[in-house]
CSV table of C-alpha atoms and ligand atoms in Angstrom, one decimal:
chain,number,residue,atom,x,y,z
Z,1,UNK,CA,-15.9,7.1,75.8
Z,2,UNK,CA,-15.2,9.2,72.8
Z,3,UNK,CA,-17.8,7.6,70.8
Z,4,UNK,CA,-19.8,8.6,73.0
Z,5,UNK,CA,-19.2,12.1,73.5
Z,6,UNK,CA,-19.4,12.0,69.6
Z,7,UNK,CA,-22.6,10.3,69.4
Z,8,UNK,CA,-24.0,13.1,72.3
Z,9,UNK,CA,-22.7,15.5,69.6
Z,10,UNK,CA,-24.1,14.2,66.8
Z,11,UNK,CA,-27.4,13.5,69.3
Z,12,UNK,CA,-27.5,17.2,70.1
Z,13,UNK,CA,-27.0,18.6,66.4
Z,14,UNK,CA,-30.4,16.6,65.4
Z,15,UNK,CA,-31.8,18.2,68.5
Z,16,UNK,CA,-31.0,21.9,66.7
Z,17,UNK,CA,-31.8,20.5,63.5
Z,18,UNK,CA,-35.4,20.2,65.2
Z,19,UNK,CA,-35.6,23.2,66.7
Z,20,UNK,CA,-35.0,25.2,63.8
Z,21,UNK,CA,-38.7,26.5,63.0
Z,22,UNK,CA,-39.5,29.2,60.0
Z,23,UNK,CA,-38.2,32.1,61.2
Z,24,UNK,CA,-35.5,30.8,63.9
Z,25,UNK,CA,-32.7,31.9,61.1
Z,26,UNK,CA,-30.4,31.8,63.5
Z,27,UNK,CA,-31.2,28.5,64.5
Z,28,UNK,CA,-30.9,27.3,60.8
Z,29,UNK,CA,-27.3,28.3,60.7
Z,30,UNK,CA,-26.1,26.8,63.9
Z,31,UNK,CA,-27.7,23.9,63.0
Z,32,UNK,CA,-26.2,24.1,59.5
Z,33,UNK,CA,-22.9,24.7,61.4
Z,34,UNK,CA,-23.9,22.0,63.1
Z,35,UNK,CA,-24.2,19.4,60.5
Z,36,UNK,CA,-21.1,20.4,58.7
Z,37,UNK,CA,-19.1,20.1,61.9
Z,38,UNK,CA,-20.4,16.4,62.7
Z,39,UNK,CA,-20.0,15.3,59.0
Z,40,UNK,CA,-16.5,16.1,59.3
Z,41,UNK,CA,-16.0,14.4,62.6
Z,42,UNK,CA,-18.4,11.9,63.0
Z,43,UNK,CA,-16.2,9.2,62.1
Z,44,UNK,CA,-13.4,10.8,63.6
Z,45,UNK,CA,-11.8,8.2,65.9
Z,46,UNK,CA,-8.9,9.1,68.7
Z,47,UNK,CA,-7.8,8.4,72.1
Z,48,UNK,CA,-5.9,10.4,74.3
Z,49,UNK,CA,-3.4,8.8,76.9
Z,50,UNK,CA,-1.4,10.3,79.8
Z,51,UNK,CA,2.5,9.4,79.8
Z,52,UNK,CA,4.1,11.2,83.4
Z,53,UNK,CA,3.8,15.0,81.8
Z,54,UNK,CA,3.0,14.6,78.0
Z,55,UNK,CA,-0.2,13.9,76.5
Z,56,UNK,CA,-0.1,11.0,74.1
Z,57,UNK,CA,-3.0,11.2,71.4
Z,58,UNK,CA,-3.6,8.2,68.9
Z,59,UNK,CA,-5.4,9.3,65.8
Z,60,UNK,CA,-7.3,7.1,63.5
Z,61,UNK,CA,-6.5,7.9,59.6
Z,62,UNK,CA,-9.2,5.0,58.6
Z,63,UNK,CA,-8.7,1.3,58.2
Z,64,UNK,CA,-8.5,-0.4,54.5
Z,65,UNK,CA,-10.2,-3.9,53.9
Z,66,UNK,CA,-8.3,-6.8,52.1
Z,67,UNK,CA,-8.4,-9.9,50.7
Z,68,UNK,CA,-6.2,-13.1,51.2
Z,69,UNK,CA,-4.3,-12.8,54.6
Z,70,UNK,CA,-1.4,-15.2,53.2
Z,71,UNK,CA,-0.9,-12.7,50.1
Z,72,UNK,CA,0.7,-10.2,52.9
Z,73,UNK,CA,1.5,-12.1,56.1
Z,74,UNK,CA,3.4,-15.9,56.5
Z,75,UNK,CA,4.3,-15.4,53.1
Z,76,UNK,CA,6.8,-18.2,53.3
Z,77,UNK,CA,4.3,-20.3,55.3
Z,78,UNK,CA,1.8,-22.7,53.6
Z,79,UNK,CA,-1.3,-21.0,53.3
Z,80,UNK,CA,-3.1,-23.8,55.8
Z,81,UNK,CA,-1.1,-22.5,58.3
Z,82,UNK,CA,-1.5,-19.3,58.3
Z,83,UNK,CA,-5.6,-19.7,58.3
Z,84,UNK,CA,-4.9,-22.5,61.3
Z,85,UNK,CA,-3.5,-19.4,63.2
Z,86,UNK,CA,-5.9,-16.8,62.0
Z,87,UNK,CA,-8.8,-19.9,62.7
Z,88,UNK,CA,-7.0,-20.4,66.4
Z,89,UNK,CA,-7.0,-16.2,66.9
Z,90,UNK,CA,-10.9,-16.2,66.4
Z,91,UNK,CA,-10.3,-14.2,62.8
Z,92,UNK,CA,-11.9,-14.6,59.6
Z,93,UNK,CA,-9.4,-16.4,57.3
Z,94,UNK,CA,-10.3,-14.9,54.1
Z,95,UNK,CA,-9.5,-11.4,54.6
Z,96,UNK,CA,-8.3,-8.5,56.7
Z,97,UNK,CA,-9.0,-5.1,57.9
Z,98,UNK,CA,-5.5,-2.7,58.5
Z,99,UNK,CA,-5.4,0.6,60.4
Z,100,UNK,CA,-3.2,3.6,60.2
Z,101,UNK,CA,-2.7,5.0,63.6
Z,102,UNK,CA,-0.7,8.4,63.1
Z,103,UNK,CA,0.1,9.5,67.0
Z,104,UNK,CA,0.2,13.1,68.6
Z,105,UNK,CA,2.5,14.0,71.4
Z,106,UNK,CA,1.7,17.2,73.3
Z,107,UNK,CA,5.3,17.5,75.4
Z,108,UNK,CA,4.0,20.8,76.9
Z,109,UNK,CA,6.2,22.2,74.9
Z,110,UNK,CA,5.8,20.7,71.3
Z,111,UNK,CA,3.7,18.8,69.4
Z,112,UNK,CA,5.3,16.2,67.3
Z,113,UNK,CA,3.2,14.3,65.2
Z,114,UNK,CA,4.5,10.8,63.8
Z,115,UNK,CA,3.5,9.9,60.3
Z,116,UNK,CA,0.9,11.3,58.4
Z,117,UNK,CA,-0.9,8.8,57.0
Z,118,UNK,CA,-2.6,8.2,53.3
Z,119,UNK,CA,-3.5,12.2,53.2
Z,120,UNK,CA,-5.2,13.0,49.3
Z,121,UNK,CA,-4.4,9.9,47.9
Z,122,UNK,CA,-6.4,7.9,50.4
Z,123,UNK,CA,-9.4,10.1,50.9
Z,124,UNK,CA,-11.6,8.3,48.4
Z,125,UNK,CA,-11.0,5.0,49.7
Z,126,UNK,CA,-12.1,6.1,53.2
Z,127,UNK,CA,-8.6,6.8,54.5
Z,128,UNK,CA,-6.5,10.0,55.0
Z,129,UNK,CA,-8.7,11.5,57.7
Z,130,UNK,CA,-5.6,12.5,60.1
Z,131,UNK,CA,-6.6,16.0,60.1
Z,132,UNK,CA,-10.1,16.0,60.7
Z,133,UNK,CA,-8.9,13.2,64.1
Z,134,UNK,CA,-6.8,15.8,64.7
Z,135,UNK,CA,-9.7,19.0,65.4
Z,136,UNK,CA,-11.9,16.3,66.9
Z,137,UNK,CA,-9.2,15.7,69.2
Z,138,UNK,CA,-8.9,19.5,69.9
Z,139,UNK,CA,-5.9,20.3,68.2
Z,140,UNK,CA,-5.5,22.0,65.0
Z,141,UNK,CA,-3.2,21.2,61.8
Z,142,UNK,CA,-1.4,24.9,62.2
Z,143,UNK,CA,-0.2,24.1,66.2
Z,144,UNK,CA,1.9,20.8,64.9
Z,145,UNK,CA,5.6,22.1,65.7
Z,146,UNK,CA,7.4,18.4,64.7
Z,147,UNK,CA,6.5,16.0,62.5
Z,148,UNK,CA,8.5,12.8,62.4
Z,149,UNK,CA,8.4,10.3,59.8
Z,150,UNK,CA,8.9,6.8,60.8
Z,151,UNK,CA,9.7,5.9,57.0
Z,152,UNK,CA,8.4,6.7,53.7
Z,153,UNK,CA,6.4,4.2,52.7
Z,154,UNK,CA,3.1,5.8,51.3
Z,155,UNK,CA,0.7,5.3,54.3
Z,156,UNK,CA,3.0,7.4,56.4
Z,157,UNK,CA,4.0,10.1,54.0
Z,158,UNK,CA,0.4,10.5,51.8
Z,159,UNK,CA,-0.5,13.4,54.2
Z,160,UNK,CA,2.4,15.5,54.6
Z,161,UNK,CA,1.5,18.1,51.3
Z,162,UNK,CA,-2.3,18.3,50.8
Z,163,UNK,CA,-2.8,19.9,46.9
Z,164,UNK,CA,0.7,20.4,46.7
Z,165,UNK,CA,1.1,22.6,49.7
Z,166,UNK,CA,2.7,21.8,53.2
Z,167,UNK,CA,-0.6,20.1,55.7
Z,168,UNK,CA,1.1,21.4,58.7
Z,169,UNK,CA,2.3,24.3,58.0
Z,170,UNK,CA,3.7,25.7,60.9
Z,171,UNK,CA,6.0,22.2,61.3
Z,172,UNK,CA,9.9,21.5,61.1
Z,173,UNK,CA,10.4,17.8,60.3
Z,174,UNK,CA,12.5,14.8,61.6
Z,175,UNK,CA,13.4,11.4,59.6
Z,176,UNK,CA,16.0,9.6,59.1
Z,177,UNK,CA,19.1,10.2,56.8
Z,178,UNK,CA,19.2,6.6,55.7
Z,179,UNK,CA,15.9,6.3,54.5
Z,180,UNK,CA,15.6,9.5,52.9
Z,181,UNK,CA,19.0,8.7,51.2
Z,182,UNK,CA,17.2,5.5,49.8
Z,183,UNK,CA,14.2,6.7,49.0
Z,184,UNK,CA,16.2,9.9,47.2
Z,185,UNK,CA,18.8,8.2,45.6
Z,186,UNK,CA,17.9,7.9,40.9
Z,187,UNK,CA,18.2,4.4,41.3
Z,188,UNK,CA,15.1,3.7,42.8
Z,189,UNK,CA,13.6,5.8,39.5
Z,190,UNK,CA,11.0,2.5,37.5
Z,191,UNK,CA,11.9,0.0,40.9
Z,192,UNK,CA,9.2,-1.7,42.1
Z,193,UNK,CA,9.6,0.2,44.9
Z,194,UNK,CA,8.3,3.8,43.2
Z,195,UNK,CA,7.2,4.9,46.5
Z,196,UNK,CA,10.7,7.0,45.0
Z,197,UNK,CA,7.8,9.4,43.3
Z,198,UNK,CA,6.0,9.6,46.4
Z,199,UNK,CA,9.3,11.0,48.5
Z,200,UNK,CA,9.9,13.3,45.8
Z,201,UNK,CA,6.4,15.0,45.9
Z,202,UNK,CA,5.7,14.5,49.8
Z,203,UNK,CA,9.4,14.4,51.2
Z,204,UNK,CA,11.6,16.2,49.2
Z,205,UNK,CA,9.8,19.9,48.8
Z,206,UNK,CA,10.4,20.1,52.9
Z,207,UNK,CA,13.6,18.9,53.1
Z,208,UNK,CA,14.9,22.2,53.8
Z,209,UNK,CA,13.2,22.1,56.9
Z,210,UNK,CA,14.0,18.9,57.7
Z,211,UNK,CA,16.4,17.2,60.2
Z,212,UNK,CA,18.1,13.7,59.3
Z,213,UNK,CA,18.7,11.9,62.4
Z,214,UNK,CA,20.6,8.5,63.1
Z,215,UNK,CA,20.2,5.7,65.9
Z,216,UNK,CA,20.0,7.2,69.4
Z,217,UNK,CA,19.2,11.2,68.2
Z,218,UNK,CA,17.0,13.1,70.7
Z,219,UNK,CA,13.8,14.7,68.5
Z,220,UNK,CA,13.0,16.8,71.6
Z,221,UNK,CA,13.4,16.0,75.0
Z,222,UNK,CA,12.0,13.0,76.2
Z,223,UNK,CA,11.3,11.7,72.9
Z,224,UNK,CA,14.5,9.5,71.1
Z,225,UNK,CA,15.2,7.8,67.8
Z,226,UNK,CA,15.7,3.9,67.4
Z,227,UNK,CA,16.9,2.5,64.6
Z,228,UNK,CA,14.8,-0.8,63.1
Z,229,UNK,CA,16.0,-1.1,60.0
Z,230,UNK,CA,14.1,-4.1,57.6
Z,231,UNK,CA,10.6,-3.5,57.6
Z,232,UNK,CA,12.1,-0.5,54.9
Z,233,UNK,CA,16.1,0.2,54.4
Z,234,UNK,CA,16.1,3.0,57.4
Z,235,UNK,CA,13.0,2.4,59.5
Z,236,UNK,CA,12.9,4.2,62.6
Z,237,UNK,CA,11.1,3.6,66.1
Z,238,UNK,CA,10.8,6.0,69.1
Z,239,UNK,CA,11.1,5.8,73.0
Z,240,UNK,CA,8.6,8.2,74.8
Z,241,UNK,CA,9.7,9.0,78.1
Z,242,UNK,CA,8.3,11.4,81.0
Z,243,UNK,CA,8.4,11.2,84.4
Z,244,UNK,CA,9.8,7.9,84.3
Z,245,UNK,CA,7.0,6.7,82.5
Z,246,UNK,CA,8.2,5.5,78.7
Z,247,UNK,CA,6.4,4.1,75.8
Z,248,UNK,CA,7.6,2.7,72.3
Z,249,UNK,CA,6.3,3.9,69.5
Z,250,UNK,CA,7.1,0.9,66.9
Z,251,UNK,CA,5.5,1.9,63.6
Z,252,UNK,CA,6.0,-0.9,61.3
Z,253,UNK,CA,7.6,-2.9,63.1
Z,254,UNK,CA,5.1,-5.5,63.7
Z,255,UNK,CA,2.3,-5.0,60.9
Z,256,UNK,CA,-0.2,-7.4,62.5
Z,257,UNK,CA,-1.3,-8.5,65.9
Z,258,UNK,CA,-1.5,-12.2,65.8
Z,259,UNK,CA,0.5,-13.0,62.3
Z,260,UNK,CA,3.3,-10.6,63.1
Z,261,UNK,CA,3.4,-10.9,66.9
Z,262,UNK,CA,2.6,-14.6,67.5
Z,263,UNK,CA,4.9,-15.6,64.6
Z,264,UNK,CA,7.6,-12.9,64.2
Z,265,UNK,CA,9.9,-15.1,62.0
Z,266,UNK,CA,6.9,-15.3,59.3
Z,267,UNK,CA,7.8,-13.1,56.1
Z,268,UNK,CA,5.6,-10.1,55.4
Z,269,UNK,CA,5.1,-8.9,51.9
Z,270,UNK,CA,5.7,-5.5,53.0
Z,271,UNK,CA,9.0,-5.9,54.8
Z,272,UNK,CA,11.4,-4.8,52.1
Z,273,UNK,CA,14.4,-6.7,53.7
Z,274,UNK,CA,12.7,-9.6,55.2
Z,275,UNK,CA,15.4,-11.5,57.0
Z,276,UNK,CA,16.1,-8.2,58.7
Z,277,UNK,CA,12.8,-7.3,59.9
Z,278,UNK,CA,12.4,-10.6,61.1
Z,279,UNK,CA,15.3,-10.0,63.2
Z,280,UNK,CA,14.2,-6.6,64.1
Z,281,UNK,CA,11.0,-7.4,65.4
Z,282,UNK,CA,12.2,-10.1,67.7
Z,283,UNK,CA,14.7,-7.7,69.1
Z,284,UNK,CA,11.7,-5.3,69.6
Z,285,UNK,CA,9.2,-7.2,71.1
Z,286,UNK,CA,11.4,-8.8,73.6
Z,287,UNK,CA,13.2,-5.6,75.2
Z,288,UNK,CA,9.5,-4.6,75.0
Z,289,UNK,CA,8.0,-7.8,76.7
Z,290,UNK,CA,11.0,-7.7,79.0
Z,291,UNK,CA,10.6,-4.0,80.3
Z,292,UNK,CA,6.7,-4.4,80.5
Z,293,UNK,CA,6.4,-1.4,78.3
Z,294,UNK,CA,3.1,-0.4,76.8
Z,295,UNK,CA,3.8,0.2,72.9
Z,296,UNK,CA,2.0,1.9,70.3
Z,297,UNK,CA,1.9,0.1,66.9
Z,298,UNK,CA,0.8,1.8,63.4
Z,299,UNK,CA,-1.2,-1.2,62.2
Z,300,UNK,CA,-2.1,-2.3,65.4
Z,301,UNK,CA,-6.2,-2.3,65.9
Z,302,UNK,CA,-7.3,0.8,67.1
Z,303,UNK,CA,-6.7,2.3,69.2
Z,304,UNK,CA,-3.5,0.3,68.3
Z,305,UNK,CA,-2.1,0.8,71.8
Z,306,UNK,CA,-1.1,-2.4,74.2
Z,307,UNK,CA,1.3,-4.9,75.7
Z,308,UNK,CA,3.1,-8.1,74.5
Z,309,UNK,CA,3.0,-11.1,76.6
Z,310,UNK,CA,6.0,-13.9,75.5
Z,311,UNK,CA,4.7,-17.1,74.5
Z,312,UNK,CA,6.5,-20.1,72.2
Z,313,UNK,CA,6.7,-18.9,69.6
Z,314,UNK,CA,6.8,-15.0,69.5
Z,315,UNK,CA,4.7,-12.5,71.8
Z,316,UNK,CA,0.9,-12.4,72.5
Z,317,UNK,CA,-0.9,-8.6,72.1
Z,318,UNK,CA,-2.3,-7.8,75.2
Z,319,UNK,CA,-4.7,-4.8,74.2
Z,320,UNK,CA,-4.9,-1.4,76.2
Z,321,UNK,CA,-8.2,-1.3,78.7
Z,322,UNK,CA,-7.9,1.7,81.3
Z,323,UNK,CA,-3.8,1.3,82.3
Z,324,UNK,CA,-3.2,5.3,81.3
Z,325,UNK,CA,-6.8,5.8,82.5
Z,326,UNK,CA,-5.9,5.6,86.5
C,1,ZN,ZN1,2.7,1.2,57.2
């Protein structure tokens, strides 16, 4: 449905584009206008859902290509057995695509934005398009009252400063104290995990504005912290909840839909404690298969929204169709 309204738009700035004859200056413009407006959306991707009152908004920041699915996922497996699974799931066993699914909740009060994705940094590469999701989706950069960080690995922290200066301007921001304490800390300085540079010029500049929360901290009503440590030292998940209705935002959590889901015990190269975030995911994924609650996952495809079904071995991804829709 949104492509399509995107595609009517794009449809209807050719259709002024047309129109615009010598001497229809006017024309010219707004179709200049026009043009410029659909560049900077026309691969803008989003989908809005409805949780009891709050309006849940998944954004697209743009999806990055790789090769050699062992190299990240089942890296403890042999590498047959990770392509037999891939092979079995219908997916080419030579690479993958990843998404980065930032998410929007308008409470009706506040908007809290979770992660930012790859911002400048990614913007060559075809990533780091949160803001232009974000006015495609109706909303604007400046109206952002929260913004919560799952964890500070670069894909969630790239946007937060754009050219050195604060992307949402207006915002107060929410993480949590362990993982900012990690990230923080001179020991990480020449680690192989430098993301420490990356904290100090996305994170660190607004910390002064920030709020480091624990396990169990409310961010604003109806929206509450869960610790999931593993994936990275204090990674953090969120419960939604409105009207009853609740739904888990699990960031990292899981970082792909069949390798992570259908084997949670296999090691992921990205998991920075990996017996941990083993043990973390299977705790996730089964209060979530248990309670039948929809979940929103970072890497999950777009519009990386859906259900887990228990199987075997680990959980199958059931995506999203029309559930919010009715
Ligand atoms: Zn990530």
């Amino acid at each position: 449905m949104i492509t399509q309204s995107l595609k009517r738009r794009t449809l209807f700035g050719a259709g002024v584009a047309a129109l615009a004859a010598p001497g229809l200056l006017t024309g010219i413009a707004n179709a200049q206008e026009s043009a410029e407006k659909d560049a900077m959306t026309k691969d803008a991707a989003f989908k809005s859902l409805k949780l009891g009152t709050f309006k849940v908004t998944v954004i697209s920041d743009g999806t990055r290509a790789s090769d050699n699915p062992h190299e990240t996922y089942g890296t403890n497996q042999p590498v047959e057995a990770v392509s037999a699974l891939l092979e079995q799931n219908f997916l080419p066993t030579t690479g993958f695509i990843n998404g980065f699914s930032p998410v929007l909740a308008d409470t009706g009060s506040e908007i809290v934005l979770f992660d930012t994705g790859l911002g400048e940094g990614g913007r060559e590469a075809g990533t780091g398009k949160l803001a232009d999701g974000i006015r495609a989706a109706g909303y604007a950069p400046e109206q952002v009252s929260v913004v919560v960080i799952t964890h500070m690995h670069g894909d969630h922290i790239g946007g937060l400063m754009e050219g050195g200066t604060p992307a949402f301007p207006n915002a107060r921001y929410v993480t949590g104290q362990v993982e900012f304490d990690f990230w923080k800390d001179g020991a990480r300085v020449g680690t192989p995990e430098n993301g420490h540079k990356a904290v100090l010029q996305k994170v660190v500049p607004l910390a002064e504005k920030t709020t480091f929360i624990a396990d169990g901290a409310e961010v604003v009503p109806g929206i509450t912290a869960i610790a999931a440590f593993g994936h990275s030292p204090g990674h953090m998940i969120y419960r939604l909840e409105s009207e009853g209705k609740a739904l888990i935002l699990t960031a990292d959590t899981a970082n792909h839909y069949v390798l992570s889901l259908q084997r949670p015990d296999w090691e992921v190269r990205f998991d920075m404690d990996k017996a941990a975030a083993g043990a973390t995911r299977r705790k996730v994924f089964d209060m979530i298969a248990t309670d039948r609650l929809p979940f929103i996952g970072y890497h999950m495809p777009f519009p990386a929204v859906g259900f887990v079904e228990r199987q075997d071995q680990g959980y199958r991804f059931v995506p999203v169709t029309y559930q919010f829709d009715i």
